Amino acid sequence: MSGSYTVADRTLSTSFNPRSLSSPVLAYLRSIASSERPLSTNQLHEFRSYTSTAHHNTSSTPTDHPSGTTSHETSKERPTSSPIDLEQFLNYMTSSMGDASETLPEQDLSYPISNYFINSSHNTYLTGNQLYSESISLEVHAGKEQQGIMVEIIEQVWKGLLVEPLSGACEQLPSPNDLRRKILIKVKYVAPEKVTAQVSTPSLRRKKSASSSSDSDDQGSEDVKKTKKSSIIKSLSALGVYTRSYHFKDLSSPEASAPCHVFSLSEKKFMDVHETLGPTLFSHNRNYLMRAFPSGTRISSSNLDPAVFWRSGVQIVALNWQKYDAGMMLNEGMFAGTPGWVLKPKEYRGQHHDQNAVVSNESQGDAIAHQTLFLSIQVLAAHNLPLPTGDRKPDGFRPYVKCELHVERPEERTSAPIEGGGKSKDGEYKTKTKTSRGIDPDFGGERTERADFLNVPGVVEELSFVR
């Protein structure tokens, strides 16, 4: 294998055969690979120290190529078959050549941001569950003077990075290209001529919901009861330029057609809206921003099924990143290899240059063609699988591969109730291979194992996932 790999501010060119590792490095890798747990941070540092010592006689200097790039070569040129040093090994392993995933094509980032799915977290400061985890958080219930100090700090620390205030009314959302090196602040919008609003305050009694305060303004029936009035100063409200948070009433209210509004709905509230205004909900999300988040009753920080919300056009599906479950796996499948933006399918997008669109009653079932899927996955082999905790006998290990297909359900295209209410669960179709033996299973052999999903109806390829 050969190629050029970027390391920091230089490019390293090398030819690498994985078998060309020096004997000390290879022996050490074998020793740590034989342990029953994955490589820890301390082991990694120990490995770096060990291999650096093993190669202390190898010096290197940067040299310039005629092409203008810089390579990193040893002071004495070595043949390709010579052992590589630690930097070259780590460089190869972290390069695109060490990645089994196909590189995604570059995305068009010229559409308004409502035309993209956006990677987003919810309550990620938590390290455990919603109620009892250790956390570091800052919740502000400030008066006018403290709000002014907040604004001063934000403007000083993020000077030059904040989106510039608009000279007139907000008429169109910007594109990701327009927002490069900019910070968008989502804040509850208060009209300039009316700068007072209800702000929730902590209760002495534990509520059923334990969601973050940033969501409580928009939860409807799930709101914490408002008990105190507090003025919101104009400069704080003005920080929300293109992402102005409005309390959700319905999709026919005046704010539902304001170009820069954001509605935030809990999963339960979203399902209520789906069952009453399903087609209108989909049409709204073609042109305007919406955010959905897990219910506060998920005290274990479990996640909803993000694909259900994406297929309704929701751009920002906030997940509990601290819980790696089925929902987070689907989220990784959506955004892996991207900068956090994924352009919606063409039929899910609004008007490119005019965001003042009329919300229609066209459902997602009417908007996009659904296909019949024939998918066959060939399962070959695996290498060095970790044994279950406490198991020290590889010969007794019986691994198999389970595959699930997550596709759109018919009720998602109408206003029918969605089974499970959008809760994360197993895929609609599933299959698994026969069991093999040991930590290096060969699922091929004389008879190749396959995972087949044949004649699956109603599929939108861009919003279907294999897990």
XYZ file of N, CA and C in Angstrom, residues 191-428:
714
model
N -40.806 39.842 20.740
C -40.957 40.975 19.836
C -40.396 42.242 20.484
N -39.712 43.088 19.712
C -39.075 44.287 20.285
C -40.012 45.157 21.088
N -41.266 45.264 20.674
C -42.188 46.133 21.389
C -42.793 45.462 22.619
N -42.468 44.191 22.834
C -43.002 43.482 23.990
C -41.905 42.574 24.523
N -41.115 43.086 25.443
C -39.916 42.368 25.863
C -40.066 41.723 27.233
N -41.260 41.307 27.595
C -41.437 40.532 28.817
C -41.917 39.149 28.447
N -41.500 38.166 29.239
C -41.908 36.785 28.962
C -41.882 35.987 30.237
N -42.581 34.883 30.216
C -42.604 33.999 31.367
C -41.343 33.154 31.350
N -40.674 33.045 32.482
C -39.473 32.228 32.599
C -39.701 31.214 33.700
N -39.410 29.946 33.433
C -39.628 28.911 34.432
C -38.610 29.020 35.548
N -39.022 28.691 36.748
C -38.124 28.705 37.892
C -38.111 27.332 38.528
N -37.026 26.986 39.245
C -36.927 25.649 39.842
C -38.051 25.401 40.834
N -38.531 24.180 40.878
C -39.580 23.797 41.820
C -38.967 23.025 42.971
N -39.563 23.158 44.165
C -39.072 22.411 45.314
C -39.508 20.964 45.244
N -40.470 20.656 44.402
C -40.963 19.292 44.271
C -40.478 18.717 42.944
N -39.968 17.469 42.952
C -39.465 16.839 41.729
C -40.599 16.629 40.740
N -40.348 17.057 39.524
C -41.361 16.892 38.488
C -41.232 15.515 37.844
N -42.265 15.087 37.181
C -42.229 13.842 36.431
C -41.219 13.925 35.315
N -41.112 15.098 34.677
C -40.153 15.293 33.593
C -38.868 15.862 34.157
N -37.736 15.392 33.592
C -36.430 15.884 34.047
C -35.639 16.431 32.889
N -36.328 17.000 31.901
C -35.623 17.534 30.744
C -34.956 18.845 31.091
N -34.045 19.269 30.205
C -33.270 20.470 30.487
C -34.124 21.717 30.376
N -33.653 22.797 31.032
C -34.419 24.033 31.043
C -34.527 24.648 29.664
N -33.592 24.314 28.779
C -33.623 24.892 27.436
C -34.813 24.387 26.644
N -35.441 23.290 27.095
C -36.580 22.737 26.375
C -37.905 23.166 26.970
N -37.915 23.651 28.200
C -39.166 23.827 28.914
C -40.060 24.892 28.307
N -39.490 25.832 27.571
C -40.309 26.885 26.960
C -41.219 26.346 25.876
N -40.849 25.204 25.279
C -41.530 24.754 24.078
C -42.242 23.416 24.242
N -42.473 22.944 25.451
C -42.989 21.605 25.623
C -44.507 21.535 25.692
N -45.196 22.644 25.639
C -46.644 22.588 25.690
C -47.112 22.016 27.012
N -47.822 20.880 26.953
C -48.367 20.286 28.168
C -47.292 19.771 29.096
N -46.059 19.615 28.591
C -44.984 19.102 29.423
C -44.192 20.220 30.081
N -44.616 21.464 29.898
C -43.905 22.594 30.487
C -43.877 22.499 32.007
N -42.762 22.952 32.582
C -42.751 23.192 34.013
C -43.659 24.389 34.253
N -44.452 24.352 35.292
C -45.421 25.424 35.524
C -44.712 26.746 35.742
N -45.131 27.757 34.987
C -44.516 29.073 35.089
C -45.040 29.773 36.334
N -44.114 30.238 37.157
C -44.537 30.836 38.421
C -44.024 32.246 38.614
N -43.147 32.723 37.749
C -42.548 34.016 37.994
C -42.309 34.745 36.679
N -42.608 36.047 36.678
C -42.341 36.851 35.505
C -40.935 37.433 35.593
N -40.280 37.519 34.434
C -38.952 38.111 34.392
C -38.783 38.809 33.062
N -38.231 40.026 33.083
C -38.012 40.769 31.849
C -36.859 40.152 31.073
N -37.021 40.073 29.769
C -35.937 39.644 28.890
C -35.452 40.873 28.147
N -34.224 41.249 28.356
C -33.728 42.485 27.766
C -33.579 42.331 26.257
N -33.660 43.433 25.579
C -33.663 43.440 24.124
C -32.382 42.848 23.548
N -31.231 43.156 24.171
C -29.962 42.675 23.632
C -29.832 41.158 23.725
N -30.441 40.536 24.749
C -30.392 39.080 24.868
C -31.288 38.431 23.827
N -32.494 38.949 23.676
C -33.404 38.415 22.666
C -32.831 38.577 21.257
N -32.075 39.664 21.042
C -31.531 39.952 19.708
C -30.430 38.985 19.287
N -29.878 38.203 20.228
C -28.835 37.246 19.863
C -29.371 36.126 18.974
N -30.669 35.881 19.040
C -31.281 34.905 18.150
C -31.609 35.558 16.827
N -30.786 35.309 15.815
C -30.967 35.963 14.524
C -31.789 35.084 13.580
N -31.240 33.920 13.214
C -31.952 33.024 12.302
C -32.611 31.852 13.019
N -32.349 31.700 14.308
C -32.904 30.578 15.067
C -33.636 31.124 16.283
N -34.830 31.639 16.043
C -35.655 32.243 17.084
C -36.662 31.222 17.586
N -36.575 30.907 18.846
C -37.436 29.884 19.428
C -38.799 30.470 19.788
N -39.851 29.851 19.268
C -41.235 30.254 19.558
C -41.947 29.127 20.282
N -42.823 29.491 21.195
C -43.671 28.483 21.835
C -44.629 27.923 20.790
N -44.716 26.589 20.692
C -45.565 25.962 19.680
C -47.029 25.996 20.095
N -47.856 26.531 19.209
C -49.306 26.530 19.401
C -49.943 25.563 18.400
N -49.811 25.892 17.121
C -50.233 24.998 16.053
C -49.549 25.447 14.764
N -49.772 24.719 13.698
C -49.077 25.004 12.441
C -49.780 26.053 11.590
N -50.884 26.608 12.100
C -51.568 27.676 11.369
C -51.382 29.031 12.042
N -50.644 29.069 13.134
C -50.407 30.336 13.836
C -49.468 31.213 13.009
N -49.485 32.530 13.202
C -48.633 33.427 12.420
C -47.144 33.081 12.514
N -46.689 32.687 13.708
C -45.255 32.404 13.846
C -44.835 31.152 13.072
N -45.784 30.281 12.709
C -45.454 29.065 11.964
C -45.000 29.365 10.547
N -45.214 30.584 10.079
C -44.745 30.972 8.747
C -43.673 32.052 8.812
N -43.161 32.334 10.009
C -42.041 33.272 10.135
C -40.770 32.556 9.679
N -40.034 33.088 8.705
C -38.901 32.356 8.121
C -37.863 31.882 9.129
N -37.641 32.610 10.207
C -36.545 32.287 11.123
C -37.008 31.652 12.429
N -38.200 31.058 12.449
C -38.674 30.454 13.689
C -38.154 29.023 13.826
N -38.083 28.575 15.072
C -37.766 27.182 15.392
C -38.788 26.696 16.416
N -39.473 25.611 16.110
C -40.335 24.954 17.078
C -39.582 23.769 17.673
N -39.589 23.651 19.007
C -38.979 22.506 19.681
C -40.085 21.673 20.316
N -40.165 20.403 19.906
C -41.229 19.524 20.390
C -40.630 18.280 21.032
N -41.148 17.907 22.186
C -40.774 16.622 22.760
C -41.355 15.518 21.881
N -40.833 14.313 22.027
C -41.305 13.219 21.175
C -42.804 12.980 21.327
N -43.319 13.120 22.572
C -44.750 12.911 22.792
C -45.574 13.993 22.103
N -45.155 15.254 22.246
C -45.867 16.342 21.598
C -45.811 16.192 20.086
N -44.667 15.772 19.575
C -44.528 15.580 18.139
C -45.516 14.531 17.627
N -45.661 13.431 18.359
C -46.587 12.381 17.932
C -48.031 12.881 17.943
N -48.365 13.738 18.909
C -49.701 14.336 18.929
C -49.944 15.163 17.672
N -48.943 15.957 17.288
C -49.071 16.788 16.087
C -49.149 15.907 14.843
N -48.354 14.854 14.803
C -48.387 13.931 13.660
C -49.789 13.348 13.464
N -50.433 12.973 14.548
C -51.733 12.321 14.446
C -52.858 13.283 14.090
N -52.635 14.561 14.263
C -53.683 15.546 13.940
C -53.378 16.330 12.669
N -52.076 16.545 12.407
C -51.689 17.394 11.270
C -50.521 16.796 10.493
N -50.529 15.471 10.310
C -49.394 14.791 9.682
C -48.902 15.404 8.382
N -49.740 15.511 7.348
C -49.279 16.094 6.079
C -48.823 17.550 6.215
N -49.537 18.343 6.996
C -49.141 19.740 7.196
C -47.799 19.814 7.918
N -47.563 18.909 8.858
C -46.295 18.849 9.575
C -45.137 18.607 8.609
N -45.294 17.669 7.704
C -44.250 17.381 6.725
C -43.997 18.581 5.824
N -45.068 19.222 5.361
C -44.933 20.383 4.489
C -44.246 21.541 5.212
N -44.606 21.752 6.482
C -43.967 22.801 7.275
C -42.458 22.585 7.340
N -42.051 21.345 7.565
C -40.634 21.059 7.767
C -39.817 21.086 6.481
N -40.462 21.256 5.363
C -39.712 21.475 4.119
C -39.062 22.855 4.114
N -39.713 23.815 4.749
C -39.272 25.204 4.634
C -38.824 25.845 5.938
N -39.209 25.246 7.071
C -38.924 25.874 8.355
C -38.275 24.875 9.304
N -37.517 25.404 10.259
C -36.769 24.553 11.178
C -37.668 23.986 12.281
N -37.389 22.734 12.618
C -38.047 22.090 13.752
C -37.024 21.231 14.478
N -37.164 21.175 15.792
C -36.289 20.366 16.640
C -37.137 19.412 17.458
N -36.719 18.162 17.550
C -37.389 17.173 18.389
C -36.381 16.622 19.385
N -36.848 16.286 20.582
C -35.934 15.812 21.615
C -36.592 14.720 22.443
N -35.782 13.871 23.095
C -36.334 12.774 23.894
C -37.140 13.291 25.075
N -38.144 12.540 25.442
C -38.970 12.902 26.596
C -38.145 12.896 27.862
N -38.466 13.804 28.771
C -37.765 13.876 30.043
C -38.003 12.668 30.920
N -39.005 11.853 30.599
C -39.267 10.650 31.389
C -38.270 9.540 31.088
N -37.399 9.753 30.119
C -36.349 8.749 29.817
C -35.215 8.923 30.819
N -35.441 8.471 32.041
C -34.465 8.726 33.099
C -33.162 7.973 32.884
N -33.156 6.944 32.053
C -31.918 6.217 31.763
C -31.182 6.811 30.570
N -31.669 7.949 30.063
C -31.079 8.630 28.898
C -31.166 7.788 27.629
N -32.187 6.946 27.516
C -32.394 6.195 26.277
C -32.856 7.157 25.183
N -32.893 6.684 23.967
C -33.173 7.563 22.834
C -34.424 7.155 22.066
N -34.969 8.127 21.359
C -36.050 7.884 20.423
C -35.468 7.318 19.125
N -36.339 6.967 18.191
C -35.906 6.488 16.874
C -35.780 7.703 15.959
N -34.563 8.198 15.695
C -34.436 9.449 14.935
C -34.967 9.355 13.515
N -34.928 8.146 12.917
C -35.361 8.013 11.524
C -36.826 8.365 11.345
N -37.662 8.059 12.341
C -39.094 8.405 12.258
C -39.256 9.913 12.123
N -38.454 10.672 12.852
C -38.550 12.132 12.835
C -37.900 12.713 11.582
N -36.784 12.127 11.143
C -36.168 12.585 9.896
C -37.137 12.407 8.729
N -37.848 11.282 8.718
C -38.757 11.025 7.597
C -39.960 11.962 7.617
N -40.195 12.630 8.745
C -41.211 13.684 8.796
C -40.614 15.049 8.490
N -39.332 15.067 8.147
C -38.687 16.306 7.739
C -38.024 17.089 8.849
N -38.025 16.563 10.094
C -37.411 17.288 11.210
C -35.908 17.388 10.983
N -35.392 18.613 11.012
C -33.972 18.827 10.747
C -33.095 18.476 11.941
N -33.531 18.858 13.146
C -32.694 18.747 14.342
C -33.322 17.730 15.286
N -32.842 16.503 15.246
C -33.311 15.464 16.156
C -32.236 15.300 17.232
N -32.496 15.862 18.401
C -31.500 15.875 19.481
C -31.532 14.552 20.237
N -30.356 13.946 20.414
C -30.258 12.649 21.071
C -29.360 12.716 22.294
N -29.558 11.757 23.186
C -28.693 11.617 24.353
C -27.418 10.887 23.924
N -26.398 11.651 23.601
C -25.166 11.050 23.090
C -24.468 10.194 24.136
N -24.773 10.407 25.409
C -24.117 9.633 26.454
C -24.639 8.200 26.526
N -25.680 7.891 25.750
C -26.272 6.546 25.741
C -26.144 5.976 24.336
N -25.218 5.017 24.156
C -25.015 4.460 22.812
C -25.965 3.284 22.609
N -27.146 3.575 22.116
C -28.165 2.559 21.894
C -28.552 2.555 20.419
N -29.661 1.920 20.095
C -30.075 1.806 18.700
C -30.261 3.177 18.050
N -30.841 4.125 18.803
C -31.038 5.466 18.253
C -29.738 6.131 17.883
N -28.720 6.013 18.735
C -27.426 6.607 18.444
C -26.717 5.893 17.302
N -26.942 4.590 17.155
C -26.356 3.867 16.027
C -26.917 4.376 14.703
N -28.222 4.615 14.661
C -28.829 5.164 13.450
C -28.308 6.574 13.183
N -28.140 7.342 14.248
C -27.604 8.696 14.102
C -26.188 8.657 13.526
N -25.391 7.706 14.002
C -24.038 7.560 13.457
C -24.082 7.153 11.994
N -25.036 6.279 11.649
C -25.183 5.893 10.254
C -25.554 7.065 9.359
N -26.350 7.990 9.889
C -26.748 9.163 9.105
C -25.585 10.130 8.899
N -24.804 10.381 9.949
C -23.847 11.484 9.897
C -22.375 11.056 9.788
N -22.088 9.766 9.808
C -20.694 9.321 9.710
C -20.070 9.827 8.416
N -18.878 10.413 8.522
C -18.170 10.911 7.339
C -18.643 12.262 6.858
N -19.532 12.924 7.609
C -20.029 14.250 7.226
C -19.603 15.270 8.277
N -19.692 16.560 7.968
C -19.394 17.590 8.972
C -20.564 17.867 9.912
N -21.598 17.025 9.880
C -22.766 17.239 10.727
C -23.967 17.772 9.979
N -23.813 17.950 8.664
C -24.927 18.386 7.819
C -25.180 17.306 6.765
N -26.434 16.937 6.527
C -26.776 16.006 5.453
C -27.934 16.605 4.667
N -27.720 16.815 3.381
C -28.756 17.400 2.526
C -29.934 16.442 2.412
N -31.124 16.958 2.614
C -32.324 16.136 2.518
C -32.526 15.618 1.095
N -33.271 14.520 0.929
C -33.670 14.109 -0.424
C -34.389 15.257 -1.121
N -34.282 15.320 -2.403
C -34.825 16.445 -3.176
C -36.286 16.719 -2.838
N -37.070 15.660 -2.706
C -38.503 15.831 -2.468
C -38.817 16.331 -1.064
N -37.823 16.309 -0.182
C -38.009 16.783 1.188
C -37.614 18.250 1.356
N -37.068 18.825 0.305
C -36.558 20.192 0.421
C -37.637 21.219 0.083
N -37.456 22.422 0.632
C -38.333 23.538 0.311
C -37.802 24.295 -0.887
N -38.315 25.504 -1.054
C -37.876 26.327 -2.167
C -36.486 26.878 -1.887
N -35.618 26.805 -2.898
C -34.203 27.128 -2.710
C -33.991 28.603 -2.383
N -34.615 29.474 -3.090
C -34.332 30.896 -2.933
C -35.470 31.695 -2.318
N -36.593 31.054 -2.038
C -37.719 31.784 -1.453
C -38.296 30.966 -0.307
N -37.991 31.374 0.918
C -38.466 30.631 2.067
C -39.883 31.023 2.490
N -40.472 32.028 1.848
C -41.831 32.425 2.187
C -42.822 31.528 1.448
N -42.734 30.237 1.740
C -43.546 29.264 1.021
C -44.864 29.033 1.743
N -45.861 28.660 0.976
C -47.160 28.340 1.541
C -47.142 26.890 2.002
N -47.526 26.652 3.270
C -47.562 25.293 3.794
C -48.748 24.557 3.181
N -48.479 23.408 2.578
C -49.527 22.646 1.901
C -49.899 21.428 2.734
N -50.767 20.594 2.192
C -51.185 19.364 2.861
C -50.595 18.132 2.200
N -49.495 18.285 1.469
C -48.869 17.147 0.795
C -48.091 16.315 1.816
N -48.417 15.057 1.916
C -47.766 14.180 2.882
C -46.446 13.666 2.316
N -45.651 13.040 3.193
C -44.398 12.475 2.718
C -44.649 11.304 1.779
N -45.797 10.628 1.955
C -46.150 9.546 1.042
C -46.411 10.038 -0.366
N -46.975 11.257 -0.486
C -47.262 11.830 -1.801
C -46.041 12.513 -2.408
N -45.142 12.985 -1.549
C -44.050 13.832 -2.022
C -42.926 13.059 -2.693
N -42.702 11.823 -2.272
C -41.527 11.105 -2.743
C -41.917 9.696 -3.164
N -41.248 9.222 -4.202
C -41.517 7.870 -4.697
C -40.909 6.841 -3.752
N -41.683 5.822 -3.435
C -41.208 4.734 -2.580
C -40.879 3.521 -3.443
N -39.767 2.883 -3.120
C -39.257 1.785 -3.931
C -39.438 0.445 -3.219
N -39.270 -0.624 -3.989
C -39.215 -1.971 -3.436
C -37.751 -2.384 -3.350
N -37.328 -2.803 -2.180
C -35.908 -3.058 -1.917
C -35.577 -4.547 -2.016
N -34.472 -4.813 -2.717
C -33.870 -6.144 -2.740
C -32.424 -5.973 -2.297
N -32.134 -6.400 -1.075
C -30.806 -6.203 -0.503
C -30.255 -7.535 -0.015
N -29.032 -7.843 -0.448
C -28.381 -9.075 -0.016
C -26.992 -8.732 0.507
N -26.703 -9.123 1.742
C -25.427 -8.830 2.386
C -24.654 -10.129 2.561
N -23.450 -10.176 2.004
C -22.613 -11.357 2.137
C -21.723 -11.215 3.372
N -21.800 -12.168 4.267
C -21.033 -12.138 5.509
C -19.854 -13.091 5.361
N -18.630 -12.554 5.452
C -17.440 -13.347 5.204
C -16.776 -13.839 6.486
N -16.228 -12.914 7.284
C -15.442 -13.330 8.442
C -15.282 -12.165 9.396
N -14.747 -12.450 10.558
C -14.384 -11.431 11.539
C -13.059 -11.855 12.162
N -12.380 -10.886 12.768
C -11.049 -11.176 13.322
C -10.907 -10.576 14.718
N -10.407 -11.389 15.632
C -10.045 -10.940 16.975
C -11.224 -10.305 17.716
N -12.351 -10.988 17.707
C -13.514 -10.493 18.436
C -13.245 -10.559 19.942
N -13.681 -9.560 20.705
C -13.478 -9.609 22.159
C -14.405 -10.644 22.790
N -13.896 -11.399 23.723
C -14.704 -12.372 24.443
C -15.611 -11.652 25.441
N -16.752 -12.244 25.763
C -17.596 -11.657 26.807
C -16.827 -11.559 28.116
N -17.169 -10.578 28.933
C -16.485 -10.373 30.210
C -16.494 -11.643 31.046
N -15.319 -12.042 31.490
C -15.189 -13.230 32.317
C -14.961 -14.509 31.555
N -15.126 -14.480 30.249
C -14.929 -15.675 29.421
C -13.482 -15.726 28.952
N -12.795 -16.842 29.226
C -11.390 -16.978 28.833
C -11.172 -18.124 27.849
N -12.244 -18.700 27.341
C -12.109 -19.853 26.456
C -12.639 -19.536 25.070
N -11.755 -19.145 24.131
C -12.202 -18.814 22.771
C -12.930 -19.947 22.078
N -12.553 -21.205 22.364
C -13.177 -22.330 21.673
C -14.657 -22.465 22.012
N -15.057 -21.927 23.181
C -16.457 -22.014 23.561
C -17.289 -20.839 23.093
N -16.655 -19.881 22.412
C -17.341 -18.669 21.950
C -18.080 -18.967 20.652
N -19.350 -18.619 20.584
C -20.186 -18.912 19.409
C -20.761 -17.606 18.832
N -19.993 -16.877 18.043
C -20.478 -15.596 17.499
C -21.379 -15.781 16.279
N -22.252 -14.824 16.068
C -23.065 -14.763 14.863
C -23.298 -13.301 14.517
N -23.764 -13.019 13.318
C -24.020 -11.654 12.862
C -25.526 -11.457 12.724
N -26.032 -10.425 13.398
C -27.445 -10.072 13.325
C -27.591 -8.784 12.523
N -28.486 -8.773 11.578
C -28.717 -7.587 10.741
C -30.172 -7.153 10.861
N -30.364 -5.839 10.992
C -31.706 -5.267 11.047
C -31.855 -4.203 9.971
N -33.015 -4.150 9.370
C -33.319 -3.140 8.371
C -34.369 -2.188 8.942
N -34.020 -0.907 9.021
C -34.935 0.123 9.534
C -35.485 0.917 8.350
N -36.774 0.737 8.078
C -37.414 1.412 6.949
C -38.701 2.086 7.404
N -39.234 2.902 6.533
C -40.458 3.648 6.831
C -41.650 2.712 6.964
N -42.469 2.975 7.976
C -43.690 2.203 8.169
C -44.870 2.935 7.532
N -45.872 2.219 7.056
C -46.994 2.869 6.346
C -47.653 3.987 7.136
N -47.790 3.836 8.474
C -48.477 4.858 9.263
C -47.708 6.172 9.329
N -46.400 6.147 9.006
C -45.618 7.386 8.999
C -46.058 8.314 7.877
N -46.639 7.766 6.819
C -47.008 8.574 5.647
C -48.373 9.224 5.793
N -49.096 8.883 6.849
C -50.433 9.440 7.070
C -50.479 10.037 8.475
N -51.679 10.231 8.966
C -51.828 10.724 10.331
C -52.186 9.604 11.295
N -51.912 8.376 10.900
C -52.203 7.235 11.764
C -51.200 7.178 12.907
N -51.595 6.690 14.068
C -50.650 6.555 15.182
C -49.483 5.657 14.798
N -48.283 6.060 15.177
C -47.081 5.282 14.877
C -46.827 4.320 16.022
N -46.694 3.057 15.707
C -46.476 2.036 16.733
C -45.231 2.364 17.561
N -45.383 2.363 18.860
C -44.262 2.672 19.745
C -44.054 4.150 19.969
N -44.811 5.000 19.248
C -44.698 6.443 19.447
C -43.325 7.007 19.146
N -42.614 6.396 18.191
C -41.296 6.910 17.838
C -40.186 6.416 18.739
N -40.490 5.493 19.636
C -39.457 4.963 20.525
C -38.488 4.086 19.737
N -37.218 4.147 20.128
C -36.199 3.352 19.464
C -36.453 1.874 19.719
N -36.364 1.063 18.660
C -36.597 -0.372 18.801
C -35.892 -1.105 17.671
N -36.059 -2.423 17.657
C -35.434 -3.208 16.602
C -35.995 -2.806 15.244
N -35.228 -3.119 14.199
C -35.662 -2.798 12.856
C -36.901 -3.582 12.458
N -37.582 -3.098 11.412
C -38.817 -3.740 10.965
C -38.549 -5.112 10.359
